[in-house]
Amino acid sequence: MMKYYLKCVKCGYETLDFPAWFSANQECVKCKTKYSEVWYHSDYNNFPDLLRGNPEDFWYYFDYLPLNDRKNVVSCKEGAAPMERWEFLRDYARKEFGINCYVYVYRNDLNGGTNTFKDVAASLAASLFKEHNITQYTIASTGNTATAYSKYLSLAGIKLTVFVPDCITQDSVNEMHSYHQDVRIVDGDYAFAKKMAAQFHQQNKILISSGNIDPIRVEAKKTMVFEFLRQLGEMPDVYIQAVSGGTGPIAIDKGVRELEPLYPYINLPRMVLVQQDTCDPMVQGWEEAVEDNFPDGWETRYPIINNPQTSVSILSTGNPAMYPVVAPIVKKSGGSFVRVKEENLTDLAAKVYKEKNLVLGPASIVCLSGFYKALQEKQINNGDTVLINTGEGVARAKEFEGEVMG
Ligand SMILES: Cc1ncc(COP(=O)(O)O)c(C=O)c1O
Ligand SMILES: [Zn+2]
């Protein structure tokens, strides 16, 4: 028996494994939709034991990842960073809002690959491609996925062509070049980069990532749920993340559903998904839905922002095609989308620097701003455990770092 299979979210059709999935053009052969999830024949009775361990990386959850042979693992110690309690945030909530909460920060800048929460996805992708002798790949990205895939695929000897928007930081481009990958900066925004990547995939018959619902990316990131349980002993009540395409929330929802048979009382945390005011199509769509009391088809209504004018290039998805998938997850969780001001990011980053002697990347500061906004909007209650998932360090945003350090 295979270790895993893919199952179509729409019609339930089962695809044997990743080679079959790739040769079916990454769609369900029955209903032709692109959204399938990985499920396992592995024994979940062994899972609770894992929660007592102290792993170095997310490959610790090997039995629940779609790789057949451990010898194919390509890893740089990612996906098991210790969660930190940030007392100045807890103090702020108590002093300013009278809210007693526990605040943990999951610092993805501590990941060993390229210091972002994209490292786990790139690690699983590189390992899987190695296992199935895939030698070329293509992906579009706002920057961090591109950088992570550049590094990990190069470690596996796989040639990558990445398509990135013209707003990308030069630091990111330089790092990708250092891994000797083919970097194409398109003359336009992220939506255009996706279009160019799709064209490249079609013309050259080179495998492409299927986007934010890509089962490889989702499976890697769902291990966040495992880490929450291992490190906190329970699911957080509130989960805060800066959102661009939406892989994070999609993956958390998958992880929770995967563990439901084992832990029937496991809860999806209330998701607070944050966007900066210069590129906030999901927040706008959500606000309209709230205003109209979630009418039929609400999740399909959202604006498209062409060429978003934001300096946070990592969070520049102006056309959030996955909103119809992400927004219902947020609704089901009892959470919401919140908007923060881009003009306030440097001040908050400077405050974090003062408190923690640490400079984080702008997308991480958007996420942290979401904590303050969630307090203002009364999304955090007394007794809540709040998990703030900061996605990146500052290494590829030197200009931002300069502003923060003054
Ligand atoms: C640092 C950081 N934060 C947040 C995001 C948003 O991730 P997603 O919306 O795909 O969950 C990304 C990726 O685009 C990122 O690199
Ligand atoms: Zn189907």
CSV table of C-alpha atoms and ligand atoms in Angstrom, one decimal:
chain,number,residue,atom,x,y,z
A,1,MET,CA,0.0,0.0,0.0
A,2,MET,CA,1.2,3.5,-0.8
A,3,LYS,CA,1.9,5.7,2.2
A,4,TYR,CA,-0.4,8.4,1.0
A,5,TYR,CA,-2.9,9.4,-1.8
A,6,LEU,CA,-4.4,12.6,-3.0
A,7,LYS,CA,-8.1,13.2,-2.8
A,8,CYS,CA,-10.1,15.8,-4.8
A,9,VAL,CA,-11.7,18.3,-2.4
A,10,LYS,CA,-14.6,18.7,-4.8
A,11,CYS,CA,-15.6,15.2,-6.0
A,12,GLY,CA,-13.5,12.9,-3.7
A,13,TYR,CA,-11.7,11.2,-6.6
A,14,GLU,CA,-8.5,9.6,-5.4
A,15,THR,CA,-5.2,10.0,-7.2
A,16,LEU,CA,-2.5,7.4,-6.5
A,17,ASP,CA,0.5,9.5,-5.7
A,18,PHE,CA,2.5,12.6,-6.8
A,19,PRO,CA,3.8,11.0,-10.1
A,20,ALA,CA,0.2,10.3,-11.0
A,21,TRP,CA,-0.8,13.8,-9.9
A,22,PHE,CA,1.9,15.4,-12.0
A,23,SER,CA,1.1,13.4,-15.1
A,24,ALA,CA,-2.6,14.4,-14.7
A,25,ASN,CA,-1.4,18.0,-15.0
A,26,GLN,CA,-2.1,18.4,-11.3
A,27,GLU,CA,-5.9,18.2,-11.6
A,28,CYS,CA,-8.5,15.7,-10.7
A,29,VAL,CA,-9.0,13.5,-13.7
A,30,LYS,CA,-12.7,13.2,-13.0
A,31,CYS,CA,-13.9,16.8,-12.3
A,32,LYS,CA,-10.8,18.7,-13.6
A,33,THR,CA,-10.5,20.9,-10.5
A,34,LYS,CA,-7.0,21.7,-9.1
A,35,TYR,CA,-7.7,21.4,-5.4
A,36,SER,CA,-6.8,18.0,-4.0
A,37,GLU,CA,-5.4,17.2,-0.6
A,38,VAL,CA,-3.0,14.5,0.7
A,39,TRP,CA,-4.2,11.9,3.1
A,40,TYR,CA,-2.3,9.1,4.8
A,41,HIS,CA,-2.5,5.4,5.5
A,42,SER,CA,0.0,6.0,8.4
A,43,ASP,CA,-0.9,5.0,11.9
A,44,TYR,CA,-2.1,8.1,13.8
A,45,ASN,CA,-2.0,6.2,17.1
A,46,ASN,CA,1.8,6.9,17.1
A,47,PHE,CA,1.2,10.6,16.7
A,48,PRO,CA,0.7,11.6,20.4
A,49,ASP,CA,4.1,10.2,21.2
A,50,LEU,CA,5.7,12.6,18.8
A,51,LEU,CA,4.4,15.5,20.8
A,52,ARG,CA,6.8,14.7,23.6
A,53,GLY,CA,9.9,15.0,21.4
A,54,ASN,CA,12.2,17.8,20.7
A,55,PRO,CA,12.8,17.9,16.9
A,56,GLU,CA,15.3,19.9,14.9
A,57,ASP,CA,13.0,20.2,11.8
A,58,PHE,CA,9.6,19.3,10.5
A,59,TRP,CA,10.8,16.0,9.0
A,60,TYR,CA,10.3,14.7,12.5
A,61,TYR,CA,6.7,14.3,11.2
A,62,PHE,CA,7.9,12.1,8.3
A,63,ASP,CA,5.0,9.6,8.7
A,64,TYR,CA,2.6,12.4,7.9
A,65,LEU,CA,4.4,13.9,4.9
A,66,PRO,CA,4.1,12.7,1.3
A,67,LEU,CA,7.7,11.3,0.9
A,68,ASN,CA,8.4,7.6,0.6
A,69,ASP,CA,12.1,7.4,1.5
A,70,ARG,CA,13.9,9.4,4.1
A,71,LYS,CA,17.1,9.3,2.1
A,72,ASN,CA,15.5,11.9,-0.3
A,73,VAL,CA,15.1,14.5,2.4
A,74,VAL,CA,16.6,17.9,1.6
A,75,SER,CA,16.6,19.9,4.8
A,76,CYS,CA,18.3,22.9,6.4
A,77,LYS,CA,16.7,22.6,9.8
A,78,GLU,CA,13.3,24.3,9.2
A,79,GLY,CA,9.9,24.2,10.7
A,80,ALA,CA,10.6,23.5,14.4
A,81,ALA,CA,11.7,26.8,15.8
A,82,PRO,CA,10.9,27.4,19.5
A,83,MET,CA,7.9,29.6,20.1
A,84,GLU,CA,8.8,32.7,22.2
A,85,ARG,CA,6.7,34.4,24.8
A,86,TRP,CA,6.8,38.2,24.1
A,87,GLU,CA,5.9,39.7,27.4
A,88,PHE,CA,5.8,43.3,26.2
A,89,LEU,CA,2.9,42.4,24.0
A,90,ARG,CA,1.1,40.7,26.9
A,91,ASP,CA,1.8,43.8,29.1
A,92,TYR,CA,0.5,46.1,26.4
A,93,ALA,CA,-2.8,44.1,26.1
A,94,ARG,CA,-3.2,44.2,29.9
A,95,LYS,CA,-2.4,47.8,30.4
A,96,GLU,CA,-4.2,49.4,27.4
A,97,PHE,CA,-7.1,47.0,27.0
A,98,GLY,CA,-7.4,45.2,30.3
A,99,ILE,CA,-7.0,41.9,28.4
A,100,ASN,CA,-5.1,39.1,30.0
A,101,CYS,CA,-3.7,37.0,27.2
A,102,TYR,CA,-0.7,34.8,26.5
A,103,VAL,CA,1.3,35.9,23.5
A,104,TYR,CA,3.6,33.6,21.6
A,105,VAL,CA,5.6,34.5,18.6
A,106,TYR,CA,6.5,31.8,16.1
A,107,ARG,CA,9.7,33.3,14.6
A,108,ASN,CA,10.1,31.8,11.1
A,109,ASP,CA,13.2,33.9,10.7
A,110,LEU,CA,14.8,31.2,12.8
A,111,ASN,CA,14.4,28.6,10.0
A,112,GLY,CA,17.7,27.4,8.7
A,113,GLY,CA,17.1,27.6,5.0
A,114,THR,CA,16.2,31.2,3.9
A,115,ASN,CA,14.7,32.4,7.2
A,116,THR,CA,11.0,32.4,6.2
A,117,PHE,CA,8.0,30.3,6.7
A,118,LYS,CA,8.4,29.2,3.0
A,119,ASP,CA,11.3,27.0,3.9
A,120,VAL,CA,9.3,24.0,4.9
A,121,ALA,CA,7.4,24.1,1.6
A,122,ALA,CA,10.7,24.4,-0.4
A,123,SER,CA,12.2,21.5,1.7
A,124,LEU,CA,9.3,19.2,1.0
A,125,ALA,CA,9.2,20.2,-2.7
A,126,ALA,CA,12.9,19.6,-3.2
A,127,SER,CA,12.7,16.2,-1.4
A,128,LEU,CA,9.7,15.1,-3.4
A,129,PHE,CA,11.2,16.1,-6.7
A,130,LYS,CA,14.4,14.3,-5.9
A,131,GLU,CA,12.4,11.2,-5.1
A,132,HIS,CA,10.6,11.3,-8.4
A,133,ASN,CA,13.5,12.5,-10.6
A,134,ILE,CA,12.1,15.8,-11.5
A,135,THR,CA,14.9,17.9,-12.8
A,136,GLN,CA,13.2,21.2,-13.7
A,137,TYR,CA,10.5,23.3,-12.0
A,138,THR,CA,8.9,26.8,-12.3
A,139,ILE,CA,7.1,29.0,-9.8
A,140,ALA,CA,5.9,32.6,-9.5
A,141,SER,CA,6.3,34.3,-6.2
A,142,THR,CA,6.4,37.7,-4.5
A,143,GLY,CA,9.9,36.9,-3.2
A,144,ASN,CA,10.1,34.6,-0.3
A,145,THR,CA,8.8,31.4,-1.9
A,146,ALA,CA,11.0,32.2,-4.9
A,147,THR,CA,14.1,32.5,-2.7
A,148,ALA,CA,13.3,29.4,-0.6
A,149,TYR,CA,12.7,27.2,-3.7
A,150,SER,CA,15.8,28.6,-5.3
A,151,LYS,CA,17.9,27.4,-2.4
A,152,TYR,CA,16.4,24.1,-1.7
A,153,LEU,CA,16.0,23.0,-5.3
A,154,SER,CA,19.6,24.0,-6.0
A,155,LEU,CA,20.6,21.8,-3.1
A,156,ALA,CA,18.8,18.9,-4.8
A,157,GLY,CA,20.3,19.7,-8.2
A,158,ILE,CA,17.0,20.9,-9.7
A,159,LYS,CA,16.9,23.7,-12.1
A,160,LEU,CA,14.3,26.4,-11.2
A,161,THR,CA,12.9,29.2,-13.2
A,162,VAL,CA,11.2,31.8,-11.0
A,163,PHE,CA,9.0,34.6,-12.1
A,164,VAL,CA,8.8,37.6,-9.7
A,165,PRO,CA,7.1,41.0,-9.9
A,166,ASP,CA,9.1,44.2,-10.6
A,167,CYS,CA,8.6,45.5,-7.1
A,168,ILE,CA,10.8,42.7,-5.6
A,169,THR,CA,13.8,43.8,-3.5
A,170,GLN,CA,17.2,43.6,-5.1
A,171,ASP,CA,18.4,41.7,-2.0
A,172,SER,CA,16.0,38.9,-2.9
A,173,VAL,CA,17.1,38.8,-6.5
A,174,ASN,CA,20.8,38.7,-5.4
A,175,GLU,CA,20.2,35.8,-3.1
A,176,MET,CA,18.4,33.8,-5.8
A,177,HIS,CA,21.2,34.4,-8.2
A,178,SER,CA,23.6,33.1,-5.5
A,179,TYR,CA,21.9,29.8,-5.9
A,180,HIS,CA,22.4,29.9,-9.6
A,181,GLN,CA,18.8,29.8,-10.5
A,182,ASP,CA,17.0,31.4,-13.5
A,183,VAL,CA,15.3,34.6,-12.2
A,184,ARG,CA,12.9,36.4,-14.4
A,185,ILE,CA,11.8,39.8,-13.2
A,186,VAL,CA,8.6,40.5,-15.2
A,187,ASP,CA,7.5,44.0,-16.3
A,188,GLY,CA,4.5,44.2,-14.0
A,189,ASP,CA,2.9,43.0,-10.7
A,190,TYR,CA,2.6,39.5,-9.1
A,191,ALA,CA,-0.5,38.7,-11.1
A,192,PHE,CA,1.5,39.3,-14.3
A,193,ALA,CA,4.4,37.2,-12.9
A,194,LYS,CA,1.9,34.3,-12.4
A,195,LYS,CA,0.7,34.7,-16.0
A,196,MET,CA,4.2,34.6,-17.4
A,197,ALA,CA,5.1,31.5,-15.3
A,198,ALA,CA,2.0,29.7,-16.6
A,199,GLN,CA,3.0,30.5,-20.1
A,200,PHE,CA,6.5,29.3,-19.5
A,201,HIS,CA,5.1,26.1,-18.0
A,202,GLN,CA,2.9,25.5,-21.1
A,203,GLN,CA,5.4,26.3,-23.7
A,204,ASN,CA,8.3,24.2,-22.2
A,205,LYS,CA,6.3,21.5,-20.5
A,206,ILE,CA,8.0,22.2,-17.2
A,207,LEU,CA,6.3,21.4,-14.0
A,208,ILE,CA,4.8,24.4,-12.2
A,209,SER,CA,3.6,25.0,-8.6
A,210,SER,CA,-0.2,24.9,-8.6
A,211,GLY,CA,-0.4,28.0,-6.3
A,212,ASN,CA,-1.6,28.4,-2.8
A,213,ILE,CA,-3.6,25.2,-2.8
A,214,ASP,CA,-0.5,23.3,-4.0
A,215,PRO,CA,-0.7,20.1,-1.9
A,216,ILE,CA,3.1,20.2,-1.5
A,217,ARG,CA,3.0,23.6,0.1
A,218,VAL,CA,-0.1,22.8,2.1
A,219,GLU,CA,1.3,19.6,3.5
A,220,ALA,CA,4.6,21.2,4.6
A,221,LYS,CA,2.8,24.1,6.3
A,222,LYS,CA,0.2,22.0,8.0
A,223,THR,CA,2.9,20.8,10.3
A,224,MET,CA,2.5,24.2,12.0
A,225,VAL,CA,-0.5,22.6,13.7
A,226,PHE,CA,1.6,19.7,14.9
A,227,GLU,CA,4.1,22.2,16.3
A,228,PHE,CA,1.4,24.2,18.1
A,229,LEU,CA,0.3,21.1,19.8
A,230,ARG,CA,3.8,20.0,20.6
A,231,GLN,CA,5.0,23.3,21.9
A,232,LEU,CA,1.9,24.8,23.5
A,233,GLY,CA,0.2,21.6,24.4
A,234,GLU,CA,-3.0,22.8,22.8
A,235,MET,CA,-4.2,24.8,19.8
A,236,PRO,CA,-3.9,28.6,20.3
A,237,ASP,CA,-7.2,30.5,20.6
A,238,VAL,CA,-6.1,33.1,18.1
A,239,TYR,CA,-3.8,32.8,15.1
A,240,ILE,CA,-2.4,36.0,13.6
A,241,GLN,CA,-0.7,36.0,10.2
A,242,ALA,CA,0.0,38.5,7.4
A,243,VAL,CA,-1.8,37.1,4.4
A,244,SER,CA,-0.9,37.4,0.7
A,245,GLY,CA,-2.0,34.3,-1.2
A,246,GLY,CA,-3.4,32.3,1.7
A,247,THR,CA,-1.4,29.1,1.9
A,248,GLY,CA,-0.9,29.6,5.7
A,249,PRO,CA,-4.6,29.6,6.7
A,250,ILE,CA,-5.4,26.8,4.1
A,251,ALA,CA,-2.7,24.6,5.6
A,252,ILE,CA,-3.8,25.2,9.2
A,253,ASP,CA,-7.3,24.2,8.3
A,254,LYS,CA,-6.0,21.1,6.7
A,255,GLY,CA,-3.8,20.2,9.7
A,256,VAL,CA,-6.7,20.6,12.1
A,257,ARG,CA,-9.0,18.4,9.9
A,258,GLU,CA,-6.2,15.8,9.6
A,259,LEU,CA,-6.0,15.5,13.4
A,260,GLU,CA,-9.8,15.6,14.1
A,261,PRO,CA,-10.3,11.9,14.2
A,262,LEU,CA,-7.5,11.6,16.8
A,263,TYR,CA,-8.5,14.7,18.8
A,264,PRO,CA,-12.3,15.3,18.3
A,265,TYR,CA,-12.2,18.5,20.4
A,266,ILE,CA,-9.4,20.1,18.4
A,267,ASN,CA,-10.4,23.7,17.4
A,268,LEU,CA,-9.4,25.9,14.5
A,269,PRO,CA,-8.0,29.0,16.1
A,270,ARG,CA,-9.8,32.2,15.3
A,271,MET,CA,-7.8,33.5,12.4
A,272,VAL,CA,-6.8,37.1,12.2
A,273,LEU,CA,-5.4,37.7,8.8
A,274,VAL,CA,-3.6,40.9,8.2
A,275,GLN,CA,-3.0,43.1,5.2
A,276,GLN,CA,-1.4,46.5,4.9
A,277,ASP,CA,-3.7,49.3,3.6
A,278,THR,CA,-1.7,49.6,0.4
A,279,CYS,CA,-2.7,46.1,-0.8
A,280,ASP,CA,-5.7,44.9,1.1
A,281,PRO,CA,-8.1,43.3,-1.4
A,282,MET,CA,-9.1,40.5,1.0
A,283,VAL,CA,-9.9,42.9,3.8
A,284,GLN,CA,-12.0,45.0,1.4
A,285,GLY,CA,-13.9,41.9,0.3
A,286,TRP,CA,-14.4,40.8,3.9
A,287,GLU,CA,-15.7,44.2,5.1
A,288,GLU,CA,-18.2,44.2,2.3
A,289,ALA,CA,-19.4,40.7,3.3
A,290,VAL,CA,-19.7,41.8,7.0
A,291,GLU,CA,-21.6,44.9,6.0
A,292,ASP,CA,-24.1,42.9,3.9
A,293,ASN,CA,-24.3,40.1,6.5
A,294,PHE,CA,-22.7,37.4,4.3
A,295,PRO,CA,-25.2,37.1,1.5
A,296,ASP,CA,-25.1,34.0,-0.8
A,297,GLY,CA,-21.9,34.0,-2.8
A,298,TRP,CA,-20.2,36.6,-0.5
A,299,GLU,CA,-16.9,34.7,-0.8
A,300,THR,CA,-16.6,35.3,-4.5
A,301,ARG,CA,-16.8,39.1,-4.1
A,302,TYR,CA,-13.5,40.9,-3.7
A,303,PRO,CA,-11.7,43.7,-5.5
A,304,ILE,CA,-8.6,43.2,-7.7
A,305,ILE,CA,-5.9,45.8,-7.2
A,306,ASN,CA,-3.7,46.2,-10.2
A,307,ASN,CA,-0.1,47.1,-9.6
A,308,PRO,CA,-0.5,47.6,-5.9
A,309,GLN,CA,1.6,50.5,-4.7
A,310,THR,CA,3.2,49.0,-1.6
A,311,SER,CA,6.8,48.8,-0.3
A,312,VAL,CA,6.0,45.5,1.3
A,313,SER,CA,6.6,43.6,-2.0
A,314,ILE,CA,6.3,40.2,-0.2
A,315,LEU,CA,2.6,41.1,0.5
A,316,SER,CA,1.7,42.4,-2.9
A,317,THR,CA,-1.0,39.9,-4.1
A,318,GLY,CA,-3.5,42.4,-5.6
A,319,ASN,CA,-5.6,39.6,-7.2
A,320,PRO,CA,-6.3,37.2,-4.3
A,321,ALA,CA,-7.7,34.3,-6.4
A,322,MET,CA,-7.8,32.0,-3.3
A,323,TYR,CA,-10.0,34.4,-1.3
A,324,PRO,CA,-13.0,32.1,-2.0
A,325,VAL,CA,-11.2,29.3,-0.2
A,326,VAL,CA,-9.5,31.4,2.5
A,327,ALA,CA,-12.5,33.6,3.5
A,328,PRO,CA,-14.8,30.7,4.4
A,329,ILE,CA,-12.0,29.2,6.6
A,330,VAL,CA,-11.7,32.6,8.4
A,331,LYS,CA,-15.5,32.7,8.9
A,332,LYS,CA,-15.7,29.2,10.1
A,333,SER,CA,-12.9,30.0,12.6
A,334,GLY,CA,-14.7,33.0,14.0
A,335,GLY,CA,-11.9,35.3,13.0
A,336,SER,CA,-11.6,38.2,10.6
A,337,PHE,CA,-9.4,40.1,8.2
A,338,VAL,CA,-7.9,43.3,9.5
A,339,ARG,CA,-6.1,46.2,7.9
A,340,VAL,CA,-3.0,47.9,9.2
A,341,LYS,CA,-1.3,51.1,8.1
A,342,GLU,CA,1.9,50.7,6.0
A,343,GLU,CA,3.1,54.1,7.2
A,344,ASN,CA,3.3,52.8,10.8
A,345,LEU,CA,5.5,49.8,10.1
A,346,THR,CA,8.9,51.3,10.7
A,347,ASP,CA,7.8,52.7,14.1
A,348,LEU,CA,6.5,49.3,15.2
A,349,ALA,CA,9.7,47.6,13.9
A,350,ALA,CA,11.8,50.1,15.9
A,351,LYS,CA,9.7,49.2,19.0
A,352,VAL,CA,10.4,45.5,18.5
A,353,TYR,CA,14.0,46.3,18.0
A,354,LYS,CA,14.1,48.2,21.3
A,355,GLU,CA,12.2,45.4,23.2
A,356,LYS,CA,13.8,42.4,21.6
A,357,ASN,CA,17.0,43.6,20.0
A,358,LEU,CA,15.8,42.1,16.8
A,359,VAL,CA,14.9,43.5,13.5
A,360,LEU,CA,12.2,41.6,11.5
A,361,GLY,CA,11.2,42.0,7.9
A,362,PRO,CA,8.3,44.2,6.9
A,363,ALA,CA,5.9,41.4,6.3
A,364,SER,CA,6.5,40.2,9.8
A,365,ILE,CA,5.8,43.7,11.1
A,366,VAL,CA,2.5,43.7,9.2
A,367,CYS,CA,1.7,40.5,11.1
A,368,LEU,CA,2.7,42.0,14.5
A,369,SER,CA,0.6,45.2,13.7
A,370,GLY,CA,-2.3,42.8,13.4
A,371,PHE,CA,-2.0,42.0,17.1
A,372,TYR,CA,-2.6,45.7,18.0
A,373,LYS,CA,-5.4,45.9,15.5
A,374,ALA,CA,-7.0,42.8,16.8
A,375,LEU,CA,-7.0,44.3,20.3
A,376,GLN,CA,-8.6,47.5,19.0
A,377,GLU,CA,-11.3,45.5,17.2
A,378,LYS,CA,-12.0,43.3,20.3
A,379,GLN,CA,-10.9,40.1,18.6
A,380,ILE,CA,-8.8,39.0,21.6
A,381,ASN,CA,-10.5,37.9,24.8
A,382,ASN,CA,-9.4,37.5,28.4
A,383,GLY,CA,-7.6,34.2,28.8
A,384,ASP,CA,-6.8,33.7,25.1
A,385,THR,CA,-3.6,32.2,23.9
A,386,VAL,CA,-2.5,34.2,20.9
A,387,LEU,CA,0.0,32.8,18.3
A,388,ILE,CA,1.6,35.4,16.1
A,389,ASN,CA,3.2,33.7,13.1
A,390,THR,CA,5.9,36.1,11.9
A,391,GLY,CA,7.1,35.0,8.5
A,392,GLU,CA,10.5,36.5,7.8
A,393,GLY,CA,13.7,38.1,8.9
A,394,VAL,CA,15.1,41.3,7.6
A,395,ALA,CA,18.0,39.9,5.5
A,396,ARG,CA,16.4,40.6,2.2
A,397,ALA,CA,15.0,44.0,3.1
A,398,LYS,CA,18.1,46.0,3.9
A,399,GLU,CA,16.4,49.3,3.0
A,400,PHE,CA,13.7,48.7,5.6
A,401,GLU,CA,16.4,47.6,8.1
A,402,GLY,CA,18.2,50.9,7.5
A,403,GLU,CA,14.9,52.9,8.2
A,404,VAL,CA,14.3,51.0,11.4
A,405,MET,CA,17.8,51.3,12.8
A,406,GLY,CA,17.7,55.0,11.9
B,1,LIG,C1,6.9,36.7,5.4
B,1,LIG,C2,5.6,36.4,4.8
B,1,LIG,N1,4.5,36.6,5.5
B,1,LIG,C3,3.3,36.3,5.0
B,1,LIG,C4,3.2,35.7,3.7
B,1,LIG,C5,1.8,35.4,3.2
B,1,LIG,O1,1.7,34.0,3.1
B,1,LIG,P1,0.3,33.3,2.6
B,1,LIG,O2,-0.7,34.3,2.4
B,1,LIG,O3,0.6,32.5,1.4
B,1,LIG,O4,-0.1,32.4,3.8
B,1,LIG,C6,4.3,35.5,3.0
B,1,LIG,C7,4.3,34.9,1.6
B,1,LIG,O5,3.8,35.4,0.7
B,1,LIG,C8,5.6,35.8,3.6
B,1,LIG,O6,6.7,35.5,2.9
B,2,ZN,ZN,-12.6,15.9,-8.6
